[in-house]
Amino acid sequence: MALGPLQLVVIGFDNPALDGSILAELTAVREQGFIRLVDALGVHKDSEGAILSIEVSDLNADEAILAGAAIGALIGLGAAGREGAAFGAIEGALAAAERSAFGISPENILDIADQIPTGGAALIMMVEHTWLIPLRNAIRAQGGIMIANDFLNMESLISIGAELAELDEEAG
């Protein structure tokens, strides 16, 4: 199983409406084949402190184990070379196999819920960008390598502008 580029997205909500609009948009991009959810977890703590959670993955059990092995191997490779890759692949596959869905245990859900204020919510997603797979393969076939990537959002652009303004003030 070859994975496309992965992105971890964590979103917090102070007082979410939970009207289904986020789920509808997420479903639309999944159905169009742009992304695949490796794992997604939504956690809401109501006004009385009760916790509601939902986990979704587009991977079946076998795919989750293969993804866990691949991700574990890459983390292990970075941590300890080839021996780390072999160990990481085994640990990643076992972790995926032991959980009801890929990646997040009931203990993880409780840990996340502890961090959410009453009435708040969080959405944590590991998204595979499937639309990038053919482009990535073409780049690799030509000997290209990814040097850097990042997502820019409005908040990061505003932050960059504020930092540039500070530099101008200090220089002037």
C-alpha positions as a LaTeX table, in Angstrom:
\begin{tabular}{lrrr}
\hline
Residue & $x$ (\AA) & $y$ (\AA) & $z$ (\AA) \\
\hline
Met1 & 0.00 & 0.00 & 0.00 \\
Ala2 & 1.56 & 3.27 & $-1.12$ \\
Leu3 & 0.47 & 6.25 & 0.91 \\
Gly4 & 0.07 & 9.70 & $-0.50$ \\
Pro5 & 1.32 & 12.77 & 1.36 \\
Leu6 & $-0.11$ & 12.88 & 4.89 \\
Gln7 & $-1.25$ & 15.91 & 6.83 \\
Leu8 & $-2.17$ & 16.13 & 10.49 \\
Val9 & $-4.91$ & 18.68 & 11.18 \\
Val10 & $-6.03$ & 19.68 & 14.68 \\
Ile11 & $-8.95$ & 22.10 & 15.08 \\
Gly12 & $-10.45$ & 23.46 & 18.28 \\
Phe13 & $-13.93$ & 24.88 & 18.84 \\
Asp14 & $-14.99$ & 27.03 & 21.79 \\
Asn15 & $-18.73$ & 26.56 & 21.33 \\
Pro16 & $-19.49$ & 24.54 & 18.18 \\
Ala17 & $-22.90$ & 24.54 & 16.50 \\
Leu18 & $-22.46$ & 20.90 & 15.42 \\
Asp19 & $-24.90$ & 21.48 & 12.55 \\
Gly20 & $-23.39$ & 18.87 & 10.22 \\
Ser21 & $-21.83$ & 21.36 & 7.80 \\
Ile22 & $-18.24$ & 20.28 & 8.52 \\
Leu23 & $-19.14$ & 16.62 & 8.08 \\
Ala24 & $-20.89$ & 17.43 & 4.78 \\
Glu25 & $-17.82$ & 19.23 & 3.41 \\
Leu26 & $-15.48$ & 16.49 & 4.60 \\
Thr27 & $-17.69$ & 13.85 & 2.99 \\
Ala28 & $-17.74$ & 15.80 & $-0.30$ \\
Val29 & $-13.94$ & 16.00 & $-0.64$ \\
Arg30 & $-13.63$ & 12.32 & 0.29 \\
Glu31 & $-16.24$ & 11.27 & $-2.28$ \\
Gln32 & $-14.47$ & 13.32 & $-4.96$ \\
Gly33 & $-11.28$ & 11.37 & $-4.24$ \\
Phe34 & $-9.20$ & 14.36 & $-3.15$ \\
Ile35 & $-8.45$ & 12.99 & 0.30 \\
Arg36 & $-8.72$ & 9.81 & 2.28 \\
Leu37 & $-9.10$ & 9.86 & 6.04 \\
Val38 & $-6.40$ & 7.73 & 7.57 \\
Asp39 & $-8.02$ & 8.57 & 10.88 \\
Ala40 & $-10.29$ & 11.30 & 12.21 \\
Leu41 & $-11.49$ & 11.88 & 15.73 \\
Gly42 & $-14.12$ & 14.35 & 16.85 \\
Val43 & $-14.55$ & 14.95 & 20.58 \\
His44 & $-17.19$ & 17.19 & 22.20 \\
Lys45 & $-17.59$ & 17.98 & 25.88 \\
Asp46 & $-21.12$ & 19.22 & 26.56 \\
Ser47 & $-22.08$ & 21.88 & 29.10 \\
Glu48 & $-22.36$ & 19.24 & 31.83 \\
Gly49 & $-18.96$ & 17.70 & 31.05 \\
Ala50 & $-20.26$ & 14.57 & 29.29 \\
Ile51 & $-17.98$ & 13.43 & 26.46 \\
Leu52 & $-19.16$ & 12.43 & 23.00 \\
Ser53 & $-16.63$ & 11.13 & 20.49 \\
Ile54 & $-16.69$ & 9.75 & 16.99 \\
Glu55 & $-13.86$ & 8.20 & 15.02 \\
Val56 & $-13.87$ & 7.70 & 11.27 \\
Ser57 & $-11.38$ & 6.11 & 8.92 \\
Asp58 & $-11.52$ & 5.33 & 5.24 \\
Leu59 & $-9.09$ & 2.45 & 5.78 \\
Asn60 & $-10.26$ & $-1.10$ & 6.30 \\
Ala61 & $-8.51$ & $-3.20$ & 8.97 \\
Asp62 & $-5.86$ & $-4.57$ & 6.59 \\
Glu63 & $-5.12$ & $-1.12$ & 5.16 \\
Ala64 & $-4.86$ & 0.32 & 8.67 \\
Ile65 & $-2.26$ & $-2.31$ & 9.59 \\
Leu66 & $-0.28$ & $-1.61$ & 6.40 \\
Ala67 & $-0.49$ & 2.15 & 6.98 \\
Gly68 & 0.59 & 1.69 & 10.60 \\
Ala69 & 3.55 & $-0.38$ & 9.45 \\
Ala70 & 4.56 & 2.18 & 6.81 \\
Ile71 & 4.26 & 5.16 & 9.16 \\
Gly72 & 6.02 & 3.28 & 11.97 \\
Ala73 & 8.85 & 2.25 & 9.63 \\
Leu74 & 9.44 & 5.83 & 8.50 \\
Ile75 & 9.44 & 7.16 & 12.06 \\
Gly76 & 11.77 & 4.32 & 13.08 \\
Leu77 & 14.08 & 5.01 & 10.12 \\
Gly78 & 14.43 & 8.62 & 11.21 \\
Ala79 & 14.99 & 7.65 & 14.83 \\
Ala80 & 17.41 & 4.74 & 14.44 \\
Gly81 & 18.19 & 3.90 & 10.83 \\
Arg82 & 17.39 & 0.50 & 9.30 \\
Glu83 & 17.04 & $-1.26$ & 12.65 \\
Gly84 & 14.64 & 1.45 & 13.79 \\
Ala85 & 12.65 & 1.09 & 10.56 \\
Ala86 & 12.18 & $-2.64$ & 11.11 \\
Phe87 & 11.16 & $-2.12$ & 14.73 \\
Gly88 & 8.89 & 0.80 & 13.84 \\
Ala89 & 7.11 & $-1.20$ & 11.13 \\
Ile90 & 6.29 & $-3.99$ & 13.57 \\
Glu91 & 5.18 & $-1.61$ & 16.32 \\
Gly92 & 3.09 & 0.49 & 13.93 \\
Ala93 & 1.33 & $-2.56$ & 12.53 \\
Leu94 & 0.65 & $-3.95$ & 16.01 \\
Ala95 & $-0.68$ & $-0.60$ & 17.26 \\
Ala96 & $-3.07$ & $-0.37$ & 14.30 \\
Ala97 & $-4.22$ & $-3.97$ & 14.76 \\
Glu98 & $-4.90$ & $-3.50$ & 18.48 \\
Arg99 & $-7.16$ & $-0.48$ & 18.07 \\
Ser100 & $-10.72$ & $-0.43$ & 16.82 \\
Ala101 & $-9.69$ & 2.09 & 14.18 \\
Phe102 & $-6.29$ & 3.29 & 13.09 \\
Gly103 & $-4.36$ & 5.38 & 15.54 \\
Ile104 & $-6.39$ & 6.49 & 18.54 \\
Ser105 & $-7.07$ & 4.47 & 21.68 \\
Pro106 & $-9.85$ & 5.06 & 24.24 \\
Glu107 & $-7.18$ & 6.41 & 26.59 \\
Asn108 & $-6.15$ & 8.94 & 23.92 \\
Ile109 & $-9.76$ & 10.10 & 23.64 \\
Leu110 & $-9.97$ & 10.68 & 27.39 \\
Asp111 & $-6.65$ & 12.55 & 27.36 \\
Ile112 & $-7.91$ & 14.80 & 24.56 \\
Ala113 & $-11.25$ & 15.34 & 26.30 \\
Asp114 & $-9.44$ & 16.48 & 29.45 \\
Gln115 & $-7.92$ & 19.34 & 27.43 \\
Ile116 & $-11.25$ & 20.53 & 25.99 \\
Pro117 & $-13.15$ & 23.17 & 27.93 \\
Thr118 & $-16.77$ & 22.46 & 28.86 \\
Gly119 & $-18.94$ & 23.16 & 25.83 \\
Gly120 & $-15.95$ & 22.89 & 23.49 \\
Ala121 & $-14.86$ & 20.39 & 20.88 \\
Ala122 & $-11.83$ & 19.23 & 18.92 \\
Leu123 & $-11.36$ & 17.62 & 15.54 \\
Ile124 & $-8.14$ & 15.72 & 14.84 \\
Met125 & $-7.55$ & 14.27 & 11.39 \\
Met126 & $-4.75$ & 12.48 & 9.61 \\
Val127 & $-5.54$ & 13.11 & 5.96 \\
Glu128 & $-3.94$ & 11.42 & 2.97 \\
His129 & $-3.81$ & 13.74 & $-0.04$ \\
Thr130 & $-4.66$ & 11.19 & $-2.71$ \\
Trp131 & $-4.84$ & 13.83 & $-5.44$ \\
Leu132 & $-1.07$ & 14.36 & $-5.05$ \\
Ile133 & $-0.04$ & 10.73 & $-5.62$ \\
Pro134 & 0.26 & 10.87 & $-9.44$ \\
Leu135 & 2.14 & 14.19 & $-9.27$ \\
Arg136 & 4.48 & 12.85 & $-6.57$ \\
Asn137 & 5.16 & 9.75 & $-8.67$ \\
Ala138 & 5.94 & 11.84 & $-11.75$ \\
Ile139 & 8.31 & 14.05 & $-9.75$ \\
Arg140 & 10.09 & 11.00 & $-8.32$ \\
Ala141 & 10.36 & 9.41 & $-11.79$ \\
Gln142 & 12.24 & 12.53 & $-12.92$ \\
Gly143 & 14.61 & 12.36 & $-9.92$ \\
Gly144 & 12.92 & 15.15 & $-7.99$ \\
Ile145 & 12.69 & 15.18 & $-4.22$ \\
Met146 & 10.48 & 17.15 & $-1.87$ \\
Ile147 & 12.56 & 19.84 & $-0.23$ \\
Ala148 & 9.84 & 21.54 & 1.80 \\
Asn149 & 6.09 & 21.91 & 1.98 \\
Asp150 & 3.64 & 23.67 & 4.20 \\
Phe151 & 0.11 & 24.95 & 4.10 \\
Leu152 & $-0.43$ & 28.68 & 4.33 \\
Asn153 & $-3.63$ & 29.97 & 5.86 \\
Met154 & $-4.98$ & 33.46 & 6.50 \\
Glu155 & $-3.75$ & 33.46 & 10.09 \\
Ser156 & $-0.18$ & 32.53 & 9.11 \\
Leu157 & $-0.10$ & 35.22 & 6.40 \\
Ile158 & $-1.34$ & 37.83 & 8.91 \\
Ser159 & 1.36 & 36.66 & 11.34 \\
Ile160 & 4.03 & 37.00 & 8.64 \\
Gly161 & 2.81 & 40.54 & 7.92 \\
Ala162 & 2.96 & 41.46 & 11.62 \\
Glu163 & 6.53 & 40.11 & 11.88 \\
Leu164 & 7.58 & 42.08 & 8.79 \\
Ala165 & 6.03 & 45.23 & 10.25 \\
Glu166 & 8.02 & 44.71 & 13.47 \\
Leu167 & 11.22 & 44.28 & 11.51 \\
Asp168 & 10.49 & 47.52 & 9.58 \\
Glu169 & 9.89 & 49.39 & 12.83 \\
Glu170 & 13.12 & 48.06 & 14.36 \\
Ala171 & 15.12 & 48.91 & 11.22 \\
Gly172 & 13.61 & 52.39 & 10.81 \\
\hline
\end{tabular}
